[in-house]
PDB file of C-alpha atoms and ligand atoms in Angstrom:
ATOM      1  CA  UNK A  18       0.044  -0.065   0.085  1.00  0.00           C
ATOM      2  CA  UNK A  19       1.254   3.411  -0.886  1.00  0.00           C
ATOM      3  CA  UNK A  20       0.693   5.975   1.830  1.00  0.00           C
ATOM      4  CA  UNK A  21      -0.336   9.018  -0.166  1.00  0.00           C
ATOM      5  CA  UNK A  22      -0.229  12.461   1.706  1.00  0.00           C
ATOM      6  CA  UNK A  23      -3.996  12.440   1.838  1.00  0.00           C
ATOM      7  CA  UNK A  24      -4.075   8.788   3.399  1.00  0.00           C
ATOM      8  CA  UNK A  25      -1.270   9.705   5.817  1.00  0.00           C
ATOM      9  CA  UNK A  26      -3.211  12.637   7.069  1.00  0.00           C
ATOM     10  CA  UNK A  27      -6.243  10.489   7.636  1.00  0.00           C
ATOM     11  CA  UNK A  28      -4.004   7.937   9.359  1.00  0.00           C
ATOM     12  CA  UNK A  29      -2.651  10.448  11.631  1.00  0.00           C
ATOM     13  CA  UNK A  30      -6.223  11.736  12.373  1.00  0.00           C
ATOM     14  CA  UNK A  31      -7.301   8.488  13.730  1.00  0.00           C
ATOM     15  CA  UNK A  32      -4.190   7.089  15.411  1.00  0.00           C
ATOM     16  CA  UNK A  33      -4.525   8.681  18.733  1.00  0.00           C
ATOM     17  CA  UNK A  34      -4.486  12.311  20.004  1.00  0.00           C
ATOM     18  CA  UNK A  35      -1.419  13.981  21.393  1.00  0.00           C
ATOM     19  CA  UNK A  36      -1.964  15.216  24.949  1.00  0.00           C
ATOM     20  CA  UNK A  37      -1.580  18.874  25.896  1.00  0.00           C
ATOM     21  CA  UNK A  38       1.757  18.255  27.607  1.00  0.00           C
ATOM     22  CA  UNK A  39       3.197  16.518  24.655  1.00  0.00           C
ATOM     23  CA  UNK A  40       1.934  19.099  22.327  1.00  0.00           C
ATOM     24  CA  UNK A  41       3.755  21.773  24.301  1.00  0.00           C
ATOM     25  CA  UNK A  42       7.096  19.764  24.209  1.00  0.00           C
ATOM     26  CA  UNK A  43       6.655  19.430  20.322  1.00  0.00           C
ATOM     27  CA  UNK A  44       5.891  23.057  19.864  1.00  0.00           C
ATOM     28  CA  UNK A  45       8.790  24.282  22.027  1.00  0.00           C
ATOM     29  CA  UNK A  46      11.143  21.701  20.465  1.00  0.00           C
ATOM     30  CA  UNK A  47      10.338  23.051  17.013  1.00  0.00           C
ATOM     31  CA  UNK A  48      12.330  26.049  17.779  1.00  0.00           C
ATOM     32  CA  UNK A  49      15.621  23.991  17.965  1.00  0.00           C
ATOM     33  CA  UNK A  50      17.606  23.403  14.792  1.00  0.00           C
ATOM     34  CA  UNK A  51      17.663  19.677  15.769  1.00  0.00           C
ATOM     35  CA  UNK A  52      13.916  19.459  16.174  1.00  0.00           C
ATOM     36  CA  UNK A  53      13.657  16.707  13.438  1.00  0.00           C
ATOM     37  CA  UNK A  54      14.984  14.367  16.136  1.00  0.00           C
ATOM     38  CA  UNK A  55      11.528  14.334  17.823  1.00  0.00           C
ATOM     39  CA  UNK A  56       9.497  11.103  17.545  1.00  0.00           C
ATOM     40  CA  UNK A  57       6.440  11.341  15.421  1.00  0.00           C
ATOM     41  CA  UNK A  58       3.143  11.134  17.354  1.00  0.00           C
ATOM     42  CA  UNK A  59       1.925   7.990  15.651  1.00  0.00           C
ATOM     43  CA  UNK A  60       5.087   6.225  16.655  1.00  0.00           C
ATOM     44  CA  UNK A  61       4.954   7.629  20.160  1.00  0.00           C
ATOM     45  CA  UNK A  62       1.332   6.539  20.331  1.00  0.00           C
ATOM     46  CA  UNK A  63       2.284   3.029  19.262  1.00  0.00           C
ATOM     47  CA  UNK A  64       5.005   2.753  22.006  1.00  0.00           C
ATOM     48  CA  UNK A  65       2.511   3.793  24.594  1.00  0.00           C
ATOM     49  CA  UNK A  66       0.135   1.095  23.381  1.00  0.00           C
ATOM     50  CA  UNK A  67       2.926  -1.412  23.760  1.00  0.00           C
ATOM     51  CA  UNK A  68       3.652  -0.349  27.391  1.00  0.00           C
ATOM     52  CA  UNK A  69       0.044  -0.643  28.152  1.00  0.00           C
ATOM     53  CA  UNK A  70      -0.739  -4.152  26.665  1.00  0.00           C
ATOM     54  CA  UNK A  71       2.405  -5.539  28.067  1.00  0.00           C
ATOM     55  CA  UNK A  72       1.960  -3.953  31.529  1.00  0.00           C
ATOM     56  CA  UNK A  73       5.686  -2.902  31.395  1.00  0.00           C
ATOM     57  CA  UNK A  74       6.900  -1.208  34.560  1.00  0.00           C
ATOM     58  CA  UNK A  75      10.599  -0.938  34.212  1.00  0.00           C
ATOM     59  CA  UNK A  76      11.558   1.076  31.103  1.00  0.00           C
ATOM     60  CA  UNK A  77      14.796   2.211  29.562  1.00  0.00           C
ATOM     61  CA  UNK A  78      15.112   4.801  26.936  1.00  0.00           C
ATOM     62  CA  UNK A  79      18.276   5.368  24.970  1.00  0.00           C
ATOM     63  CA  UNK A  80      18.192   8.947  23.583  1.00  0.00           C
ATOM     64  CA  UNK A  81      16.085  11.502  25.579  1.00  0.00           C
ATOM     65  CA  UNK A  82      16.430  14.740  23.482  1.00  0.00           C
ATOM     66  CA  UNK A  83      13.731  17.111  24.871  1.00  0.00           C
ATOM     67  CA  UNK A  84      11.931  14.406  26.719  1.00  0.00           C
ATOM     68  CA  UNK A  85       8.988  13.968  24.401  1.00  0.00           C
ATOM     69  CA  UNK A  86       8.893  10.147  24.292  1.00  0.00           C
ATOM     70  CA  UNK A  87      10.055   9.888  27.934  1.00  0.00           C
ATOM     71  CA  UNK A  88       7.097  11.928  28.926  1.00  0.00           C
ATOM     72  CA  UNK A  89       4.726   9.834  26.729  1.00  0.00           C
ATOM     73  CA  UNK A  90       5.995   6.698  28.298  1.00  0.00           C
ATOM     74  CA  UNK A  91       5.891   7.894  31.825  1.00  0.00           C
ATOM     75  CA  UNK A  92       2.329   8.961  31.410  1.00  0.00           C
ATOM     76  CA  UNK A  93       1.067   5.496  30.664  1.00  0.00           C
ATOM     77  CA  UNK A  94       3.153   3.658  33.165  1.00  0.00           C
ATOM     78  CA  UNK A  95       1.141   1.635  35.806  1.00  0.00           C
ATOM     79  CA  UNK A  96       1.726   2.354  39.561  1.00  0.00           C
ATOM     80  CA  UNK A  97       5.225   1.803  40.703  1.00  0.00           C
ATOM     81  CA  UNK A  98       6.410   2.146  36.943  1.00  0.00           C
ATOM     82  CA  UNK A  99       9.599   3.963  36.304  1.00  0.00           C
ATOM     83  CA  UNK A 100      11.648   5.116  33.405  1.00  0.00           C
ATOM     84  CA  UNK A 101      15.383   5.600  33.113  1.00  0.00           C
ATOM     85  CA  UNK A 102      16.455   7.710  30.206  1.00  0.00           C
ATOM     86  CA  UNK A 103      20.086   8.241  28.731  1.00  0.00           C
ATOM     87  CA  UNK A 104      21.237  11.577  27.219  1.00  0.00           C
ATOM     88  CA  UNK A 105      24.666  12.914  26.672  1.00  0.00           C
ATOM     89  CA  UNK A 106      23.636  16.456  26.065  1.00  0.00           C
ATOM     90  CA  UNK A 107      22.936  18.426  29.136  1.00  0.00           C
ATOM     91  CA  UNK A 108      21.270  21.327  27.191  1.00  0.00           C
ATOM     92  CA  UNK A 109      18.348  19.291  25.911  1.00  0.00           C
ATOM     93  CA  UNK A 110      18.082  17.420  29.152  1.00  0.00           C
ATOM     94  CA  UNK A 111      17.583  20.695  31.046  1.00  0.00           C
ATOM     95  CA  UNK A 112      14.604  21.532  28.738  1.00  0.00           C
ATOM     96  CA  UNK A 113      13.332  17.889  29.134  1.00  0.00           C
ATOM     97  CA  UNK A 114      13.511  18.199  32.994  1.00  0.00           C
ATOM     98  CA  UNK A 115      11.354  21.363  32.792  1.00  0.00           C
ATOM     99  CA  UNK A 116       8.643  19.658  30.678  1.00  0.00           C
ATOM    100  CA  UNK A 117       8.625  16.688  33.046  1.00  0.00           C
ATOM    101  CA  UNK A 118       8.206  18.835  36.229  1.00  0.00           C
ATOM    102  CA  UNK A 119       5.558  20.936  34.574  1.00  0.00           C
ATOM    103  CA  UNK A 120       3.511  17.638  33.724  1.00  0.00           C
ATOM    104  CA  UNK A 121       3.847  16.181  37.149  1.00  0.00           C
ATOM    105  CA  UNK A 122       5.337  12.962  35.941  1.00  0.00           C
ATOM    106  CA  UNK A 123       8.896  13.880  36.837  1.00  0.00           C
ATOM    107  CA  UNK A 124       8.837  11.402  39.820  1.00  0.00           C
ATOM    108  CA  UNK A 125       8.457   8.510  37.359  1.00  0.00           C
ATOM    109  CA  UNK A 126      11.606   9.554  35.556  1.00  0.00           C
ATOM    110  CA  UNK A 127      15.279   9.275  36.090  1.00  0.00           C
ATOM    111  CA  UNK A 128      17.675  10.879  33.652  1.00  0.00           C
ATOM    112  CA  UNK A 129      21.293   9.604  33.303  1.00  0.00           C
ATOM    113  CA  UNK A 130      23.435  12.141  31.650  1.00  0.00           C
ATOM    114  CA  UNK A 131      26.597  10.923  29.702  1.00  0.00           C
ATOM    115  CA  UNK A 132      27.553   8.682  26.866  1.00  0.00           C
ATOM    116  CA  UNK A 133      24.776   6.004  26.830  1.00  0.00           C
ATOM    117  CA  UNK A 134      27.200   3.118  26.349  1.00  0.00           C
ATOM    118  CA  UNK A 135      28.698   3.800  29.722  1.00  0.00           C
ATOM    119  CA  UNK A 136      25.385   4.154  31.383  1.00  0.00           C
ATOM    120  CA  UNK A 137      24.131   0.872  29.982  1.00  0.00           C
ATOM    121  CA  UNK A 138      27.335  -0.915  31.204  1.00  0.00           C
ATOM    122  CA  UNK A 139      26.782   0.610  34.585  1.00  0.00           C
ATOM    123  CA  UNK A 140      23.112  -0.384  34.674  1.00  0.00           C
ATOM    124  CA  UNK A 141      23.929  -3.876  33.726  1.00  0.00           C
ATOM    125  CA  UNK A 142      26.133  -4.001  36.785  1.00  0.00           C
ATOM    126  CA  UNK A 143      23.810  -2.236  39.225  1.00  0.00           C
ATOM    127  CA  UNK A 144      20.486  -3.554  37.810  1.00  0.00           C
ATOM    128  CA  UNK A 145      21.107  -6.629  35.790  1.00  0.00           C
ATOM    129  CA  UNK A 146      18.531  -8.074  33.450  1.00  0.00           C
ATOM    130  CA  UNK A 147      15.347  -6.284  34.891  1.00  0.00           C
ATOM    131  CA  UNK A 148      13.967  -4.080  32.266  1.00  0.00           C
ATOM    132  CA  UNK A 149      10.454  -4.938  30.762  1.00  0.00           C
ATOM    133  CA  UNK A 150      10.748  -2.508  27.693  1.00  0.00           C
ATOM    134  CA  UNK A 151      13.605  -0.616  26.227  1.00  0.00           C
ATOM    135  CA  UNK A 152      13.345   2.127  23.483  1.00  0.00           C
ATOM    136  CA  UNK A 153      16.437   2.564  21.501  1.00  0.00           C
ATOM    137  CA  UNK A 154      16.535   6.124  19.821  1.00  0.00           C
ATOM    138  CA  UNK A 155      20.108   7.588  20.044  1.00  0.00           C
ATOM    139  CA  UNK A 156      23.225   7.722  17.820  1.00  0.00           C
ATOM    140  CA  UNK A 157      22.657   5.204  15.117  1.00  0.00           C
ATOM    141  CA  UNK A 158      26.294   3.966  14.805  1.00  0.00           C
ATOM    142  CA  UNK A 159      26.208   2.666  18.317  1.00  0.00           C
ATOM    143  CA  UNK A 160      23.017   0.664  17.506  1.00  0.00           C
ATOM    144  CA  UNK A 161      24.809  -2.610  17.331  1.00  0.00           C
ATOM    145  CA  UNK A 162      26.371  -2.198  20.718  1.00  0.00           C
ATOM    146  CA  UNK A 163      23.154  -0.769  22.120  1.00  0.00           C
ATOM    147  CA  UNK A 164      21.342  -3.835  20.765  1.00  0.00           C
ATOM    148  CA  UNK A 165      23.689  -6.305  22.585  1.00  0.00           C
ATOM    149  CA  UNK A 166      23.541  -4.460  25.828  1.00  0.00           C
ATOM    150  CA  UNK A 167      19.791  -4.108  25.658  1.00  0.00           C
ATOM    151  CA  UNK A 168      19.384  -7.793  25.179  1.00  0.00           C
ATOM    152  CA  UNK A 169      21.283  -8.191  28.311  1.00  0.00           C
ATOM    153  CA  UNK A 170      19.345  -5.499  30.259  1.00  0.00           C
ATOM    154  CA  UNK A 171      15.962  -6.888  29.166  1.00  0.00           C
ATOM    155  CA  UNK A 172      14.354  -9.606  31.330  1.00  0.00           C
ATOM    156  CA  UNK A 173      13.482 -12.707  29.411  1.00  0.00           C
ATOM    157  CA  UNK A 174      10.133 -11.912  27.511  1.00  0.00           C
ATOM    158  CA  UNK A 175      10.930  -8.160  27.604  1.00  0.00           C
ATOM    159  CA  UNK A 176      10.479  -5.972  24.512  1.00  0.00           C
ATOM    160  CA  UNK A 177      12.871  -3.724  22.750  1.00  0.00           C
ATOM    161  CA  UNK A 178      11.722  -1.016  20.169  1.00  0.00           C
ATOM    162  CA  UNK A 179      14.397   0.235  17.811  1.00  0.00           C
ATOM    163  CA  UNK A 180      13.504   3.510  16.016  1.00  0.00           C
ATOM    164  CA  UNK A 181      14.698   4.599  12.657  1.00  0.00           C
ATOM    165  CA  UNK A 182      15.580   1.241  11.252  1.00  0.00           C
ATOM    166  CA  UNK A 183      14.752   2.402   7.710  1.00  0.00           C
ATOM    167  CA  UNK A 184      17.599   4.926   7.889  1.00  0.00           C
ATOM    168  CA  UNK A 185      15.893   8.436   8.196  1.00  0.00           C
ATOM    169  CA  UNK A 186      13.399   7.561   5.437  1.00  0.00           C
ATOM    170  CA  UNK A 187      16.481   6.715   3.236  1.00  0.00           C
ATOM    171  CA  UNK A 188      15.943   2.966   3.139  1.00  0.00           C
ATOM    172  CA  UNK A 189      19.214   1.164   2.560  1.00  0.00           C
ATOM    173  CA  UNK A 190      19.439   1.678  -1.183  1.00  0.00           C
ATOM    174  CA  UNK A 191      22.357   2.648  -3.361  1.00  0.00           C
ATOM    175  CA  UNK A 192      21.938   6.489  -3.236  1.00  0.00           C
ATOM    176  CA  UNK A 193      21.908   6.768   0.479  1.00  0.00           C
ATOM    177  CA  UNK A 194      24.624   4.302   1.518  1.00  0.00           C
ATOM    178  CA  UNK A 195      26.827   5.997   4.248  1.00  0.00           C
ATOM    179  CA  UNK A 196      28.211   4.932   7.568  1.00  0.00           C
ATOM    180  CA  UNK A 197      24.788   5.577   9.395  1.00  0.00           C
ATOM    181  CA  UNK A 198      22.710   3.504   6.858  1.00  0.00           C
ATOM    182  CA  UNK A 199      25.396   0.970   6.738  1.00  0.00           C
ATOM    183  CA  UNK A 200      25.172   0.442  10.583  1.00  0.00           C
ATOM    184  CA  UNK A 201      21.549   0.244  10.411  1.00  0.00           C
ATOM    185  CA  UNK A 202      21.456  -2.212   7.614  1.00  0.00           C
ATOM    186  CA  UNK A 203      23.949  -4.398   9.403  1.00  0.00           C
ATOM    187  CA  UNK A 204      21.890  -4.424  12.481  1.00  0.00           C
ATOM    188  CA  UNK A 205      18.704  -5.362  10.542  1.00  0.00           C
ATOM    189  CA  UNK A 206      20.481  -8.255   8.947  1.00  0.00           C
ATOM    190  CA  UNK A 207      21.921  -9.292  12.344  1.00  0.00           C
ATOM    191  CA  UNK A 208      18.496  -9.241  14.009  1.00  0.00           C
ATOM    192  CA  UNK A 209      16.890 -11.191  11.252  1.00  0.00           C
ATOM    193  CA  UNK A 210      19.063 -14.175  11.935  1.00  0.00           C
ATOM    194  CA  UNK A 211      19.365 -13.713  15.882  1.00  0.00           C
ATOM    195  CA  UNK A 212      18.012 -16.848  17.391  1.00  0.00           C
ATOM    196  CA  UNK A 213      17.917 -15.303  20.927  1.00  0.00           C
ATOM    197  CA  UNK A 214      14.816 -13.311  19.796  1.00  0.00           C
ATOM    198  CA  UNK A 215      11.415 -12.932  17.939  1.00  0.00           C
ATOM    199  CA  UNK A 216      11.322  -9.877  15.903  1.00  0.00           C
ATOM    200  CA  UNK A 217       9.203  -7.756  13.499  1.00  0.00           C
ATOM    201  CA  UNK A 218       9.917  -4.730  11.369  1.00  0.00           C
ATOM    202  CA  UNK A 219       7.093  -2.144  11.071  1.00  0.00           C
ATOM    203  CA  UNK A 220       7.172   0.615   8.455  1.00  0.00           C
ATOM    204  CA  UNK A 221       5.731   3.213  10.694  1.00  0.00           C
ATOM    205  CA  UNK A 222       7.466   6.596  11.081  1.00  0.00           C
ATOM    206  CA  UNK A 223      11.051   5.941   9.907  1.00  0.00           C
ATOM    207  CA  UNK A 224      10.805   2.310  10.647  1.00  0.00           C
ATOM    208  CA  UNK A 225      10.451   0.561  14.034  1.00  0.00           C
ATOM    209  CA  UNK A 226      11.812  -2.968  14.792  1.00  0.00           C
ATOM    210  CA  UNK A 227      10.158  -4.848  17.787  1.00  0.00           C
ATOM    211  CA  UNK A 228      12.417  -7.382  19.346  1.00  0.00           C
ATOM    212  CA  UNK A 229      11.166  -9.898  21.845  1.00  0.00           C
ATOM    213  CA  UNK A 230      13.799 -11.399  24.084  1.00  0.00           C
ATOM    214  CA  UNK A 231      13.065 -15.315  24.210  1.00  0.00           C
TER     215      UNK A 231
HETATM  216  C1  SAM B  25      16.470  10.886  18.039  1.00  0.00           C
HETATM  217  S1  SAM B  25      16.937  11.883  19.649  1.00  0.00           S
HETATM  218  C2  SAM B  25      15.959  11.257  20.795  1.00  0.00           C
HETATM  219  C3  SAM B  25      14.440  11.621  20.594  1.00  0.00           C
HETATM  220  C4  SAM B  25      13.532  11.232  21.762  1.00  0.00           C
HETATM  221  N1  SAM B  25      13.551   9.857  22.012  1.00  0.00           N
HETATM  222  C5  SAM B  25      12.137  11.769  21.287  1.00  0.00           C
HETATM  223  O1  SAM B  25      11.611  11.275  20.543  1.00  0.00           O
HETATM  224  O2  SAM B  25      11.605  12.726  22.084  1.00  0.00           O
HETATM  225  C6  SAM B  25      18.496  11.089  19.824  1.00  0.00           C
HETATM  226  C7  SAM B  25      19.151  11.696  21.238  1.00  0.00           C
HETATM  227  O3  SAM B  25      20.297  10.946  21.499  1.00  0.00           O
HETATM  228  C8  SAM B  25      21.313  11.704  22.106  1.00  0.00           C
HETATM  229  N2  SAM B  25      22.548  10.910  21.791  1.00  0.00           N
HETATM  230  C9  SAM B  25      23.344  10.722  20.771  1.00  0.00           C
HETATM  231  N3  SAM B  25      24.455  10.007  20.929  1.00  0.00           N
HETATM  232  C10 SAM B  25      24.322   9.717  22.328  1.00  0.00           C
HETATM  233  C11 SAM B  25      25.105   8.983  23.163  1.00  0.00           C
HETATM  234  N4  SAM B  25      26.292   8.396  22.687  1.00  0.00           N
HETATM  235  N5  SAM B  25      24.919   8.855  24.423  1.00  0.00           N
HETATM  236  C12 SAM B  25      23.782   9.539  24.843  1.00  0.00           C
HETATM  237  N6  SAM B  25      22.870  10.093  24.255  1.00  0.00           N
HETATM  238  C13 SAM B  25      23.209  10.274  22.955  1.00  0.00           C
HETATM  239  C14 SAM B  25      21.203  12.905  21.314  1.00  0.00           C
HETATM  240  O4  SAM B  25      21.855  13.975  22.003  1.00  0.00           O
HETATM  241  C15 SAM B  25      19.688  13.172  21.083  1.00  0.00           C
HETATM  242  O5  SAM B  25      19.228  14.033  22.134  1.00  0.00           O
END
Protein backbone atom coordinates (compact mmCIF):
# COMPACT_ATOMS: atom_id res chain seq x y z
CA UNK A 1 0.00 0.00 0.00
CA UNK A 2 1.29 3.45 -0.90
CA UNK A 3 0.64 5.99 1.83
CA UNK A 4 -0.36 9.07 -0.19
CA UNK A 5 -0.26 12.44 1.64
CA UNK A 6 -4.04 12.38 1.92
CA UNK A 7 -4.09 8.86 3.35
CA UNK A 8 -1.24 9.74 5.72
CA UNK A 9 -3.23 12.74 7.00
CA UNK A 10 -6.20 10.47 7.57
CA UNK A 11 -4.01 7.87 9.32
CA UNK A 12 -2.67 10.51 11.69
CA UNK A 13 -6.13 11.83 12.38
CA UNK A 14 -7.32 8.44 13.66
CA UNK A 15 -4.26 7.03 15.38
CA UNK A 16 -4.49 8.77 18.75
CA UNK A 17 -4.57 12.31 20.05
CA UNK A 18 -1.45 13.98 21.40
CA UNK A 19 -1.93 15.17 25.01
CA UNK A 20 -1.52 18.88 25.86
CA UNK A 21 1.83 18.37 27.70
CA UNK A 22 3.19 16.48 24.67
CA UNK A 23 1.93 19.17 22.28
CA UNK A 24 3.80 21.72 24.36
CA UNK A 25 7.06 19.75 24.15
CA UNK A 26 6.61 19.42 20.37
CA UNK A 27 5.87 23.12 19.90
CA UNK A 28 8.83 24.29 21.99
CA UNK A 29 11.19 21.72 20.45
CA UNK A 30 10.32 23.02 16.97
CA UNK A 31 12.39 26.11 17.80
CA UNK A 32 15.57 24.00 17.95
CA UNK A 33 17.57 23.40 14.77
CA UNK A 34 17.67 19.70 15.70
CA UNK A 35 13.87 19.44 16.08
CA UNK A 36 13.64 16.69 13.44
CA UNK A 37 14.94 14.29 16.12
CA UNK A 38 11.57 14.34 17.87
CA UNK A 39 9.60 11.11 17.48
CA UNK A 40 6.42 11.26 15.41
CA UNK A 41 3.11 11.22 17.33
CA UNK A 42 1.98 7.97 15.67
CA UNK A 43 5.20 6.18 16.65
CA UNK A 44 4.97 7.53 20.19
CA UNK A 45 1.33 6.47 20.45
CA UNK A 46 2.31 2.99 19.31
CA UNK A 47 5.01 2.81 22.00
CA UNK A 48 2.46 3.87 24.61
CA UNK A 49 0.15 1.11 23.38
CA UNK A 50 2.95 -1.45 23.77
CA UNK A 51 3.63 -0.34 27.36
CA UNK A 52 -0.08 -0.58 28.14
CA UNK A 53 -0.72 -4.02 26.65
CA UNK A 54 2.46 -5.53 28.10
CA UNK A 55 1.98 -3.91 31.53
CA UNK A 56 5.64 -2.90 31.42
CA UNK A 57 6.87 -1.19 34.58
CA UNK A 58 10.62 -0.89 34.24
CA UNK A 59 11.47 1.10 31.13
CA UNK A 60 14.80 2.17 29.68
CA UNK A 61 15.12 4.81 26.97
CA UNK A 62 18.34 5.36 25.01
CA UNK A 63 18.20 8.93 23.65
CA UNK A 64 16.11 11.47 25.58
CA UNK A 65 16.43 14.68 23.53
CA UNK A 66 13.82 17.16 24.88
CA UNK A 67 11.98 14.41 26.75
CA UNK A 68 8.99 13.94 24.42
CA UNK A 69 8.90 10.14 24.30
CA UNK A 70 10.07 9.91 27.92
CA UNK A 71 7.07 11.94 29.02
CA UNK A 72 4.70 9.98 26.76
CA UNK A 73 5.87 6.65 28.18
CA UNK A 74 5.91 7.90 31.79
CA UNK A 75 2.30 9.05 31.39
CA UNK A 76 1.02 5.53 30.61
CA UNK A 77 3.07 3.62 33.19
CA UNK A 78 1.18 1.69 35.85
CA UNK A 79 1.70 2.43 39.56
CA UNK A 80 5.30 1.82 40.62
CA UNK A 81 6.36 2.15 37.00
CA UNK A 82 9.62 3.98 36.32
CA UNK A 83 11.63 5.05 33.31
CA UNK A 84 15.39 5.60 33.14
CA UNK A 85 16.44 7.69 30.16
CA UNK A 86 19.97 8.24 28.79
CA UNK A 87 21.18 11.47 27.19
CA UNK A 88 24.64 12.93 26.67
CA UNK A 89 23.59 16.54 25.98
CA UNK A 90 22.97 18.54 29.18
CA UNK A 91 21.32 21.39 27.26
CA UNK A 92 18.40 19.35 25.91
CA UNK A 93 18.17 17.46 29.18
CA UNK A 94 17.54 20.72 31.06
CA UNK A 95 14.64 21.45 28.71
CA UNK A 96 13.31 17.91 29.16
CA UNK A 97 13.42 18.18 32.96
CA UNK A 98 11.40 21.38 32.85
CA UNK A 99 8.68 19.69 30.73
CA UNK A 100 8.59 16.67 33.04
CA UNK A 101 8.25 18.84 36.15
CA UNK A 102 5.44 20.87 34.59
CA UNK A 103 3.58 17.68 33.66
CA UNK A 104 3.82 16.21 37.17
CA UNK A 105 5.30 12.95 35.84
CA UNK A 106 8.88 13.81 36.86
CA UNK A 107 8.84 11.41 39.83
CA UNK A 108 8.50 8.49 37.43
CA UNK A 109 11.59 9.54 35.47
CA UNK A 110 15.33 9.27 36.16
CA UNK A 111 17.66 10.94 33.66
CA UNK A 112 21.20 9.60 33.33
CA UNK A 113 23.47 12.11 31.66
CA UNK A 114 26.55 10.89 29.78
CA UNK A 115 27.48 8.58 26.91
CA UNK A 116 24.73 5.95 26.77
CA UNK A 117 27.17 3.07 26.30
CA UNK A 118 28.73 3.86 29.69
CA UNK A 119 25.32 4.23 31.33
CA UNK A 120 24.12 0.89 29.94
CA UNK A 121 27.29 -0.87 31.16
CA UNK A 122 26.72 0.64 34.62
CA UNK A 123 23.05 -0.35 34.65
CA UNK A 124 24.01 -3.90 33.77
CA UNK A 125 26.22 -4.02 36.88
CA UNK A 126 23.80 -2.26 39.24
CA UNK A 127 20.40 -3.47 37.95
CA UNK A 128 21.02 -6.56 35.81
CA UNK A 129 18.46 -8.08 33.42
CA UNK A 130 15.42 -6.31 34.82
CA UNK A 131 13.91 -4.09 32.15
CA UNK A 132 10.48 -4.89 30.72
CA UNK A 133 10.76 -2.48 27.82
CA UNK A 134 13.61 -0.60 26.12
CA UNK A 135 13.27 2.14 23.51
CA UNK A 136 16.43 2.65 21.44
CA UNK A 137 16.59 6.06 19.78
CA UNK A 138 20.11 7.53 20.09
CA UNK A 139 23.18 7.68 17.78
CA UNK A 140 22.71 5.09 15.04
CA UNK A 141 26.35 4.08 14.74
CA UNK A 142 26.22 2.67 18.26
CA UNK A 143 23.01 0.73 17.55
CA UNK A 144 24.81 -2.65 17.25
CA UNK A 145 26.42 -2.11 20.69
CA UNK A 146 23.16 -0.80 22.20
CA UNK A 147 21.38 -3.86 20.80
CA UNK A 148 23.72 -6.32 22.53
CA UNK A 149 23.57 -4.43 25.82
CA UNK A 150 19.80 -4.09 25.58
CA UNK A 151 19.41 -7.83 25.16
CA UNK A 152 21.36 -8.26 28.39
CA UNK A 153 19.38 -5.57 30.22
CA UNK A 154 15.97 -6.95 29.19
CA UNK A 155 14.35 -9.62 31.29
CA UNK A 156 13.41 -12.77 29.37
CA UNK A 157 10.14 -11.93 27.62
CA UNK A 158 10.99 -8.21 27.58
CA UNK A 159 10.49 -6.03 24.54
CA UNK A 160 12.94 -3.76 22.69
CA UNK A 161 11.70 -1.12 20.22
CA UNK A 162 14.32 0.27 17.84
CA UNK A 163 13.59 3.52 16.01
CA UNK A 164 14.76 4.66 12.56
CA UNK A 165 15.60 1.19 11.25
CA UNK A 166 14.83 2.36 7.70
CA UNK A 167 17.53 5.00 7.95
CA UNK A 168 15.88 8.41 8.22
CA UNK A 169 13.48 7.55 5.41
CA UNK A 170 16.45 6.69 3.22
CA UNK A 171 15.98 2.93 3.09
CA UNK A 172 19.27 1.14 2.49
CA UNK A 173 19.43 1.73 -1.22
CA UNK A 174 22.43 2.60 -3.35
CA UNK A 175 21.91 6.38 -3.29
CA UNK A 176 21.92 6.68 0.48
CA UNK A 177 24.66 4.30 1.57
CA UNK A 178 26.76 5.97 4.24
CA UNK A 179 28.17 4.89 7.63
CA UNK A 180 24.85 5.57 9.32
CA UNK A 181 22.65 3.57 6.94
CA UNK A 182 25.35 0.88 6.79
CA UNK A 183 25.22 0.47 10.60
CA UNK A 184 21.43 0.25 10.49
CA UNK A 185 21.50 -2.24 7.63
CA UNK A 186 24.06 -4.41 9.45
CA UNK A 187 21.87 -4.42 12.54
CA UNK A 188 18.73 -5.24 10.53
CA UNK A 189 20.51 -8.25 8.99
CA UNK A 190 21.88 -9.30 12.37
CA UNK A 191 18.47 -9.22 14.06
CA UNK A 192 16.90 -11.19 11.19
CA UNK A 193 19.14 -14.19 11.98
CA UNK A 194 19.41 -13.75 15.77
CA UNK A 195 18.03 -16.89 17.40
CA UNK A 196 17.83 -15.26 20.83
CA UNK A 197 14.82 -13.17 19.75
CA UNK A 198 11.52 -12.95 17.92
CA UNK A 199 11.23 -9.77 15.87
CA UNK A 200 9.07 -7.75 13.51
CA UNK A 201 9.98 -4.73 11.37
CA UNK A 202 7.17 -2.17 11.05
CA UNK A 203 7.17 0.58 8.41
CA UNK A 204 5.69 3.23 10.71
CA UNK A 205 7.49 6.53 11.08
CA UNK A 206 11.02 5.90 9.93
CA UNK A 207 10.75 2.18 10.63
CA UNK A 208 10.47 0.56 14.03
CA UNK A 209 11.75 -2.94 14.81
CA UNK A 210 10.20 -4.79 17.71
CA UNK A 211 12.43 -7.38 19.35
CA UNK A 212 11.13 -9.88 21.90
CA UNK A 213 13.79 -11.52 24.06
CA UNK A 214 13.08 -15.26 24.29
C1 LIG B 1 16.52 11.01 18.13
S1 LIG B 1 16.95 11.86 19.59
C2 LIG B 1 15.89 11.14 20.79
C3 LIG B 1 14.48 11.57 20.59
C4 LIG B 1 13.53 11.23 21.72
N1 LIG B 1 13.47 9.81 21.97
C5 LIG B 1 12.16 11.77 21.39
O1 LIG B 1 11.52 11.28 20.48
O2 LIG B 1 11.74 12.74 22.01
C6 LIG B 1 18.51 11.17 19.98
C7 LIG B 1 19.16 11.74 21.23
O3 LIG B 1 20.26 10.87 21.55
C8 LIG B 1 21.29 11.66 22.07
N2 LIG B 1 22.56 10.95 21.90
C9 LIG B 1 23.27 10.79 20.75
N3 LIG B 1 24.37 10.07 20.99
C10 LIG B 1 24.35 9.75 22.31
C11 LIG B 1 25.21 9.01 23.14
N4 LIG B 1 26.32 8.44 22.67
N5 LIG B 1 24.88 8.88 24.43
C12 LIG B 1 23.73 9.43 24.92
N6 LIG B 1 22.89 10.16 24.18
C13 LIG B 1 23.18 10.30 22.89
C14 LIG B 1 21.23 12.95 21.26
O4 LIG B 1 21.87 14.00 21.97
C15 LIG B 1 19.74 13.13 21.07
O5 LIG B 1 19.22 14.00 22.04
